[in-house]
Amino acid sequence: MDFRYTEEEEAFRKEVQDFINEVLPPGWLGVDPGPEEESREDVYELALKTWKKLGEKNWIGLTWPKAYGGQEAPLWKEMILLEELAYRGVPGMDLAIAQADLILAFGTEEQKQRFIPPITRGEVKWAIGMSEPNAGSDTFAVQLRAVEQDDCFVLNGQKIWSSGAHHAKYQVVYARTDPENKHMGLSVFIVDLESPGITMRQIEQITGIPAFCEVFFDNVKVPKENLIGEKNGGWQVLLHAFGAERTYGLFINYNAKRYLEQLVQFCKETYVNGQPLGKNPLIRNRLGQAAIEIEVGCNLGHQLNWLAVQGQPTVKASSQIKVHGAAVAQRLANLGMQILGLYGPLNEDSKWVKLGGRFRHEYLSSVAFSMAGGTSETSRNHIAGRAGLGLPRK
Ligand SMILES: Cc1cc2nc3c(=O)[nH]c(=O)nc-3n(C[C@H](O)[C@H](O)[C@H](O)COP(=O)(O)OP(=O)(O)OC[C@H]3O[C@@H](n4cnc5c(N)ncnc54)[C@H](O)[C@@H]3O)c2cc1C
């Protein structure tokens, strides 16, 4: 088995690394993958700039058809790009990517022409409207109602935990069009978030960042041409979307790789009683263990990428890395807080803060990694079931 990349792949990786070095401010310690930290003003500015520059490089939607602004590039290129962005903690790669994938798979020609090119240019941001107060892991429990009228659907109800919706122009909304049929009664809509009848309220996360939105729909008229796929055919779109969400685990793992390197550097440079922290046997042991776990995550990632490139099923591999990546990030954040001791909980603006306060943030934010994009319990269920061990559901 040969895990090495080809010369062409390495050359592209180098191009991406050069781009990242250009775009990031000096001393950048990185942010978590996903739009959550973009609700900090400085991060938002950088995210917008990066999103636009990625568009100028033609790196948004690398694999998409040229007719809609894509490059028809092989999948490995996109994977290298996303890995490097996550590893360096670059903000900006928007949720729009996964929503465009849905439109490409299920949308009409008119939708593709209208919605995809502005995404490839890095001009618009999108949000996801799946979760509701009573529909989380069981997304098929969605209650937000869409009633068909002559020229439109009228939406009433509520979404919750919509990451970055306050910055987004559009939201992909999963709505109930048939109350009698749980699984075959959902439809999916592209909703302009400036439509009359929409109100939003930001929710502060445990990190102190107001990254989520509750989005309320009060008689919101959505044109019929914004329906993605068939009416009551939302289950197909939903299953497709689930697959894409679980690659989040891969990005969490690369994010953790950067944090481990920062922690190792700290232990080399920080002296206690005349000795570098890195000489402490317990710290060496714990850092060594973290390195093993991250390496395992990278290899799970290689496996996932390989399966995707071969066009083989990825449910098991993406579930594995989702569970593993979240657990690794949480353990590493815990370790960082223990090593930093009393410096650990300091805010980033404290004059005594170490490592930019990133471990304080990570300690709090990584709790969400085992929930976002599908919880660890539901991912384990996938591995136990048809995609993996073949255990019966009940
Ligand atoms: C950082 C972050 C970003 C998010 N962004 C978005 C977004 O942009 N858009 C959006 O729509 N949603 C978003 N979500 C919501 C996310 O999709 C849900 O949190 C997730 O699906 C779980 O749903 P829930 O929170 O309602 O928990 P529940 O589904 O109520 O689960 C509660 C607990 O029960 C467990 N559980 C549930 N069902 C089972 C089962 N069958 N077997 C075993 N255990 C089970 C779960 O694992 C969990 O531990 C985000 C969440 C987070 C944390």
mmCIF file of C-alpha atoms and ligand atoms in Angstrom, residues 35-36 95 127-139 159-164 171 205 212 245 248 365 367-378 381 393, ligand 1:
data_model
loop_
_atom_site.group_PDB
_atom_site.id
_atom_site.type_symbol
_atom_site.label_atom_id
_atom_site.label_comp_id
_atom_site.label_asym_id
_atom_site.label_seq_id
_atom_site.Cartn_x
_atom_site.Cartn_y
_atom_site.Cartn_z
ATOM 1 C CA PRO A 35 -18.972 29.101 9.891
ATOM 2 C CA GLU A 36 -19.322 29.303 13.699
ATOM 3 C CA LEU A 95 -21.770 25.954 3.678
ATOM 4 C CA ALA A 127 -27.200 28.373 5.495
ATOM 5 C CA ILE A 128 -28.743 24.980 6.266
ATOM 6 C CA GLY A 129 -32.278 24.729 7.668
ATOM 7 C CA MET A 130 -32.704 21.128 8.788
ATOM 8 C CA SER A 131 -32.921 21.143 12.585
ATOM 9 C CA GLU A 132 -35.980 22.222 14.542
ATOM 10 C CA PRO A 133 -36.687 22.190 18.273
ATOM 11 C CA ASN A 134 -38.314 18.749 17.823
ATOM 12 C CA ALA A 135 -36.283 17.472 14.882
ATOM 13 C CA GLY A 136 -32.558 16.881 15.346
ATOM 14 C CA SER A 137 -31.073 13.418 14.816
ATOM 15 C CA ASP A 138 -34.493 12.396 13.546
ATOM 16 C CA THR A 139 -34.686 14.966 10.764
ATOM 17 C CA LYS A 159 -35.707 26.258 12.317
ATOM 18 C CA ILE A 160 -32.987 26.224 14.967
ATOM 19 C CA TRP A 161 -29.178 25.908 15.163
ATOM 20 C CA SER A 162 -28.842 27.415 11.659
ATOM 21 C CA SER A 163 -25.122 28.191 11.639
ATOM 22 C CA GLY A 164 -24.285 31.602 10.209
ATOM 23 C CA GLN A 171 -31.123 28.910 3.299
ATOM 24 C CA GLN A 205 -22.849 29.243 21.960
ATOM 25 C CA PHE A 212 -26.438 29.978 15.570
ATOM 26 C CA GLU A 245 -22.099 16.484 6.373
ATOM 27 C CA TYR A 248 -16.838 17.340 8.758
ATOM 28 C CA SER A 365 -16.224 24.445 21.104
ATOM 29 C CA VAL A 367 -18.121 19.730 22.824
ATOM 30 C CA ALA A 368 -20.231 20.590 19.766
ATOM 31 C CA PHE A 369 -18.080 18.517 17.383
ATOM 32 C CA SER A 370 -19.802 15.315 18.483
ATOM 33 C CA MET A 371 -23.210 16.871 17.668
ATOM 34 C CA ALA A 372 -22.719 19.035 14.555
ATOM 35 C CA GLY A 373 -23.249 17.244 11.250
ATOM 36 C CA GLY A 374 -24.811 14.210 12.989
ATOM 37 C CA THR A 375 -24.096 13.088 16.555
ATOM 38 C CA SER A 376 -21.498 10.478 17.498
ATOM 39 C CA GLU A 377 -24.273 8.152 18.686
ATOM 40 C CA THR A 378 -26.093 8.239 15.344
ATOM 41 C CA ASN A 381 -25.483 3.456 14.726
ATOM 42 C CA ARG A 393 -31.960 -2.107 13.910
HETATM 43 C C1 LIG B 1 -21.882 23.374 15.955
HETATM 44 C C2 LIG B 1 -23.215 22.956 15.409
HETATM 45 C C3 LIG B 1 -23.641 23.461 14.194
HETATM 46 C C4 LIG B 1 -24.893 23.103 13.691
HETATM 47 N N1 LIG B 1 -25.319 23.674 12.523
HETATM 48 C C5 LIG B 1 -26.539 23.369 12.041
HETATM 49 C C6 LIG B 1 -27.021 23.996 10.851
HETATM 50 O O1 LIG B 1 -26.340 24.832 10.248
HETATM 51 N N2 LIG B 1 -28.266 23.681 10.420
HETATM 52 C C7 LIG B 1 -29.046 22.765 11.056
HETATM 53 O O2 LIG B 1 -30.140 22.495 10.575
HETATM 54 N N3 LIG B 1 -28.627 22.154 12.197
HETATM 55 C C8 LIG B 1 -27.394 22.445 12.705
HETATM 56 N N4 LIG B 1 -26.959 21.858 13.869
HETATM 57 C C9 LIG B 1 -27.844 20.959 14.589
HETATM 58 C C10 LIG B 1 -27.400 19.503 14.511
HETATM 59 O O3 LIG B 1 -27.651 18.987 13.249
HETATM 60 C C11 LIG B 1 -28.158 18.770 15.621
HETATM 61 O O4 LIG B 1 -27.648 19.243 16.854
HETATM 62 C C12 LIG B 1 -27.974 17.282 15.542
HETATM 63 O O5 LIG B 1 -28.616 16.762 14.416
HETATM 64 C C13 LIG B 1 -28.551 16.596 16.801
HETATM 65 O O6 LIG B 1 -29.860 16.996 17.025
HETATM 66 P P1 LIG B 1 -30.324 17.550 18.448
HETATM 67 O O7 LIG B 1 -29.349 18.590 18.886
HETATM 68 O O8 LIG B 1 -31.757 17.931 18.333
HETATM 69 O O9 LIG B 1 -30.158 16.329 19.436
HETATM 70 P P2 LIG B 1 -31.131 15.067 19.561
HETATM 71 O O10 LIG B 1 -31.386 14.473 18.229
HETATM 72 O O11 LIG B 1 -32.305 15.458 20.383
HETATM 73 O O12 LIG B 1 -30.220 14.084 20.380
HETATM 74 C C14 LIG B 1 -30.013 14.193 21.786
HETATM 75 C C15 LIG B 1 -29.102 13.045 22.207
HETATM 76 O O13 LIG B 1 -29.752 11.783 21.928
HETATM 77 C C16 LIG B 1 -28.937 10.982 21.086
HETATM 78 N N5 LIG B 1 -29.756 10.235 20.124
HETATM 79 C C17 LIG B 1 -30.742 10.720 19.330
HETATM 80 N N6 LIG B 1 -31.244 9.736 18.558
HETATM 81 C C18 LIG B 1 -30.558 8.609 18.851
HETATM 82 C C19 LIG B 1 -30.608 7.254 18.385
HETATM 83 N N7 LIG B 1 -31.468 6.876 17.441
HETATM 84 N N8 LIG B 1 -29.736 6.372 18.919
HETATM 85 C C20 LIG B 1 -28.852 6.742 19.881
HETATM 86 N N9 LIG B 1 -28.769 8.002 20.378
HETATM 87 C C21 LIG B 1 -29.601 8.928 19.864
HETATM 88 C C22 LIG B 1 -28.047 11.963 20.349
HETATM 89 O O14 LIG B 1 -26.854 11.354 19.898
HETATM 90 C C23 LIG B 1 -27.792 13.018 21.418
HETATM 91 O O15 LIG B 1 -26.760 12.611 22.267
HETATM 92 C C24 LIG B 1 -25.718 22.198 14.398
HETATM 93 C C25 LIG B 1 -25.276 21.672 15.621
HETATM 94 C C26 LIG B 1 -24.059 22.046 16.132
HETATM 95 C C27 LIG B 1 -23.636 21.480 17.461
#
